[in-house]
């Protein structure tokens, strides 16, 4: 399995410390994030999934814990918009340059505004997709937020 994804290369170029972890990816599970957390033996709250959405026709990247659900209402409010909806799979793959199940917020082909769930601040390191199915990176939340010019926000369902 190749470990040289665009996400890893971008973080390397920026001098941001991160680890790389491979696991056996399965498309047949309901929650790929929870399956990845189990495969690596980490708490689901530390495994973050990358979701692509639209807020008032503007692309937004939401990064939330794998054991949480995105609140579209809260996402719209945090972005100063009125309406949010999930992006279609084909469009998410086109915009990000990654396949669903392997979408990383790092080094997307068409960057967009990124919001992290506020829970990211509870951890010293989190796991996020590295841009390939079955490949994760671990990174300090402060480094991820700074690199992506992202903000922590209340975007998960209660």
mmCIF file of C-alpha atoms in Angstrom:
data_model
loop_
_atom_site.group_PDB
_atom_site.id
_atom_site.type_symbol
_atom_site.label_atom_id
_atom_site.label_comp_id
_atom_site.label_asym_id
_atom_site.label_seq_id
_atom_site.Cartn_x
_atom_site.Cartn_y
_atom_site.Cartn_z
ATOM 1 C CA UNK A 1 0.000 0.000 0.000
ATOM 2 C CA UNK A 2 1.393 3.368 -1.023
ATOM 3 C CA UNK A 3 1.960 5.810 1.796
ATOM 4 C CA UNK A 4 2.894 8.769 -0.390
ATOM 5 C CA UNK A 5 -0.462 10.536 -0.581
ATOM 6 C CA UNK A 6 -0.874 14.237 -1.368
ATOM 7 C CA UNK A 7 -1.949 14.756 2.231
ATOM 8 C CA UNK A 8 1.243 13.236 3.635
ATOM 9 C CA UNK A 9 3.411 15.115 1.128
ATOM 10 C CA UNK A 10 1.781 18.446 2.014
ATOM 11 C CA UNK A 11 2.286 17.875 5.740
ATOM 12 C CA UNK A 12 5.898 16.768 5.159
ATOM 13 C CA UNK A 13 6.584 19.878 3.056
ATOM 14 C CA UNK A 14 5.148 22.088 5.811
ATOM 15 C CA UNK A 15 7.309 20.329 8.424
ATOM 16 C CA UNK A 16 4.308 19.117 10.399
ATOM 17 C CA UNK A 17 4.886 15.972 12.452
ATOM 18 C CA UNK A 18 2.446 13.158 11.776
ATOM 19 C CA UNK A 19 2.371 9.389 11.780
ATOM 20 C CA UNK A 20 1.002 7.045 9.125
ATOM 21 C CA UNK A 21 -1.067 3.963 9.923
ATOM 22 C CA UNK A 22 -2.358 1.349 7.496
ATOM 23 C CA UNK A 23 -5.336 -0.897 8.226
ATOM 24 C CA UNK A 24 -7.542 -3.320 6.303
ATOM 25 C CA UNK A 25 -10.241 -1.174 4.717
ATOM 26 C CA UNK A 26 -13.675 -2.670 4.119
ATOM 27 C CA UNK A 27 -16.369 -0.942 2.064
ATOM 28 C CA UNK A 28 -18.960 -3.346 3.509
ATOM 29 C CA UNK A 29 -19.223 -1.796 6.981
ATOM 30 C CA UNK A 30 -21.818 0.748 8.087
ATOM 31 C CA UNK A 31 -19.330 3.087 9.764
ATOM 32 C CA UNK A 32 -15.914 3.139 8.164
ATOM 33 C CA UNK A 33 -14.575 5.453 10.876
ATOM 34 C CA UNK A 34 -15.638 3.132 13.681
ATOM 35 C CA UNK A 35 -14.211 0.145 11.786
ATOM 36 C CA UNK A 36 -10.897 1.968 11.336
ATOM 37 C CA UNK A 37 -10.784 2.872 15.040
ATOM 38 C CA UNK A 38 -11.402 -0.754 15.966
ATOM 39 C CA UNK A 39 -8.762 -1.984 13.499
ATOM 40 C CA UNK A 40 -6.155 0.315 15.062
ATOM 41 C CA UNK A 41 -7.333 -0.226 18.630
ATOM 42 C CA UNK A 42 -8.030 3.441 19.335
ATOM 43 C CA UNK A 43 -11.027 5.190 20.878
ATOM 44 C CA UNK A 44 -13.638 6.184 18.266
ATOM 45 C CA UNK A 45 -13.641 9.713 19.697
ATOM 46 C CA UNK A 46 -10.026 10.108 18.465
ATOM 47 C CA UNK A 47 -10.843 8.874 14.938
ATOM 48 C CA UNK A 48 -12.075 11.813 12.868
ATOM 49 C CA UNK A 49 -13.987 11.470 9.609
ATOM 50 C CA UNK A 50 -13.971 13.994 6.784
ATOM 51 C CA UNK A 51 -17.356 14.989 5.384
ATOM 52 C CA UNK A 52 -18.030 17.186 2.372
ATOM 53 C CA UNK A 53 -21.046 19.489 2.401
ATOM 54 C CA UNK A 54 -22.580 22.566 0.839
ATOM 55 C CA UNK A 55 -23.618 25.597 2.871
ATOM 56 C CA UNK A 56 -25.642 28.004 0.744
ATOM 57 C CA UNK A 57 -23.944 26.561 -2.372
ATOM 58 C CA UNK A 58 -20.444 27.043 -0.899
ATOM 59 C CA UNK A 59 -18.306 23.914 -0.351
ATOM 60 C CA UNK A 60 -17.407 23.136 3.261
ATOM 61 C CA UNK A 61 -15.275 20.383 4.786
ATOM 62 C CA UNK A 62 -16.456 19.125 8.187
ATOM 63 C CA UNK A 63 -14.121 16.960 10.277
ATOM 64 C CA UNK A 64 -15.876 15.215 13.169
ATOM 65 C CA UNK A 65 -15.309 12.258 15.512
ATOM 66 C CA UNK A 66 -16.294 8.921 13.966
ATOM 67 C CA UNK A 67 -18.717 8.238 16.813
ATOM 68 C CA UNK A 68 -20.643 11.488 16.183
ATOM 69 C CA UNK A 69 -23.121 12.723 13.564
ATOM 70 C CA UNK A 70 -22.861 16.013 11.732
ATOM 71 C CA UNK A 71 -25.624 18.541 12.421
ATOM 72 C CA UNK A 72 -26.370 20.257 9.120
ATOM 73 C CA UNK A 73 -28.285 22.956 10.974
ATOM 74 C CA UNK A 74 -25.304 23.730 13.216
ATOM 75 C CA UNK A 75 -22.910 23.572 10.250
ATOM 76 C CA UNK A 76 -24.967 26.152 8.354
ATOM 77 C CA UNK A 77 -25.130 28.396 11.419
ATOM 78 C CA UNK A 78 -21.376 28.144 12.060
ATOM 79 C CA UNK A 79 -20.720 29.153 8.439
ATOM 80 C CA UNK A 80 -23.154 32.045 8.621
ATOM 81 C CA UNK A 81 -25.484 30.325 6.178
ATOM 82 C CA UNK A 82 -29.099 29.276 6.079
ATOM 83 C CA UNK A 83 -29.025 25.828 4.452
ATOM 84 C CA UNK A 84 -26.557 22.945 4.519
ATOM 85 C CA UNK A 85 -26.657 19.614 2.739
ATOM 86 C CA UNK A 86 -24.266 16.755 2.214
ATOM 87 C CA UNK A 87 -22.331 16.756 -1.036
ATOM 88 C CA UNK A 88 -23.039 13.970 -3.528
ATOM 89 C CA UNK A 89 -20.354 11.260 -3.614
ATOM 90 C CA UNK A 90 -19.223 12.017 -7.176
ATOM 91 C CA UNK A 91 -18.886 15.733 -6.429
ATOM 92 C CA UNK A 92 -17.019 15.087 -3.158
ATOM 93 C CA UNK A 93 -14.553 12.872 -5.026
ATOM 94 C CA UNK A 94 -14.118 15.432 -7.831
ATOM 95 C CA UNK A 95 -13.554 18.354 -5.472
ATOM 96 C CA UNK A 96 -11.272 16.541 -3.044
ATOM 97 C CA UNK A 97 -9.354 14.402 -5.519
ATOM 98 C CA UNK A 98 -9.802 11.456 -3.146
ATOM 99 C CA UNK A 99 -12.185 8.481 -3.137
ATOM 100 C CA UNK A 100 -14.973 8.356 -0.545
ATOM 101 C CA UNK A 101 -13.692 6.240 2.324
ATOM 102 C CA UNK A 102 -10.296 7.875 1.808
ATOM 103 C CA UNK A 103 -11.117 11.600 1.759
ATOM 104 C CA UNK A 104 -8.645 13.696 3.724
ATOM 105 C CA UNK A 105 -9.099 17.354 4.605
ATOM 106 C CA UNK A 106 -5.414 17.861 3.747
ATOM 107 C CA UNK A 107 -4.253 18.782 0.224
ATOM 108 C CA UNK A 108 -7.616 18.603 -1.473
ATOM 109 C CA UNK A 109 -7.566 19.466 -5.170
ATOM 110 C CA UNK A 110 -10.115 22.236 -4.659
ATOM 111 C CA UNK A 111 -9.652 23.498 -1.089
ATOM 112 C CA UNK A 112 -12.654 24.731 0.864
ATOM 113 C CA UNK A 113 -13.403 26.197 4.275
ATOM 114 C CA UNK A 114 -12.721 23.589 6.988
ATOM 115 C CA UNK A 115 -14.447 23.247 10.345
ATOM 116 C CA UNK A 116 -13.428 20.722 12.981
ATOM 117 C CA UNK A 117 -15.798 19.511 15.658
ATOM 118 C CA UNK A 118 -14.911 21.287 18.885
ATOM 119 C CA UNK A 119 -14.175 17.876 20.471
ATOM 120 C CA UNK A 120 -10.839 17.894 18.601
ATOM 121 C CA UNK A 121 -9.457 20.095 21.379
ATOM 122 C CA UNK A 122 -9.890 17.286 23.936
ATOM 123 C CA UNK A 123 -7.067 15.201 22.454
ATOM 124 C CA UNK A 124 -3.305 15.426 22.147
ATOM 125 C CA UNK A 125 -3.443 13.522 18.840
ATOM 126 C CA UNK A 126 -6.252 12.557 16.479
ATOM 127 C CA UNK A 127 -6.474 10.169 13.544
ATOM 128 C CA UNK A 128 -7.665 11.472 10.176
ATOM 129 C CA UNK A 129 -7.765 9.891 6.742
ATOM 130 C CA UNK A 130 -4.503 10.308 4.868
ATOM 131 C CA UNK A 131 -6.091 10.449 1.419
ATOM 132 C CA UNK A 132 -6.307 6.753 0.647
ATOM 133 C CA UNK A 133 -8.675 4.021 1.768
ATOM 134 C CA UNK A 134 -7.019 2.054 4.547
ATOM 135 C CA UNK A 135 -4.492 4.753 5.406
ATOM 136 C CA UNK A 136 -4.722 7.145 8.347
ATOM 137 C CA UNK A 137 -2.470 9.778 9.780
ATOM 138 C CA UNK A 138 -2.174 10.887 13.368
ATOM 139 C CA UNK A 139 -1.574 14.533 14.059
ATOM 140 C CA UNK A 140 -1.738 17.027 16.911
ATOM 141 C CA UNK A 141 -5.033 18.924 16.692
ATOM 142 C CA UNK A 142 -3.306 22.314 16.933
ATOM 143 C CA UNK A 143 -1.123 21.408 13.932
ATOM 144 C CA UNK A 144 -4.120 20.237 11.886
ATOM 145 C CA UNK A 145 -6.095 23.389 12.691
ATOM 146 C CA UNK A 146 -3.164 25.664 11.869
ATOM 147 C CA UNK A 147 -2.270 23.890 8.617
ATOM 148 C CA UNK A 148 -5.873 23.914 7.376
ATOM 149 C CA UNK A 149 -6.583 27.400 8.748
ATOM 150 C CA UNK A 150 -9.551 25.723 10.399
ATOM 151 C CA UNK A 151 -11.577 26.505 13.457
ATOM 152 C CA UNK A 152 -13.087 24.216 16.085
ATOM 153 C CA UNK A 153 -16.869 24.606 16.127
ATOM 154 C CA UNK A 154 -20.041 23.123 17.557
ATOM 155 C CA UNK A 155 -21.133 21.115 14.479
ATOM 156 C CA UNK A 156 -22.157 17.717 15.898
ATOM 157 C CA UNK A 157 -25.657 16.608 16.855
ATOM 158 C CA UNK A 158 -26.433 16.761 20.565
#
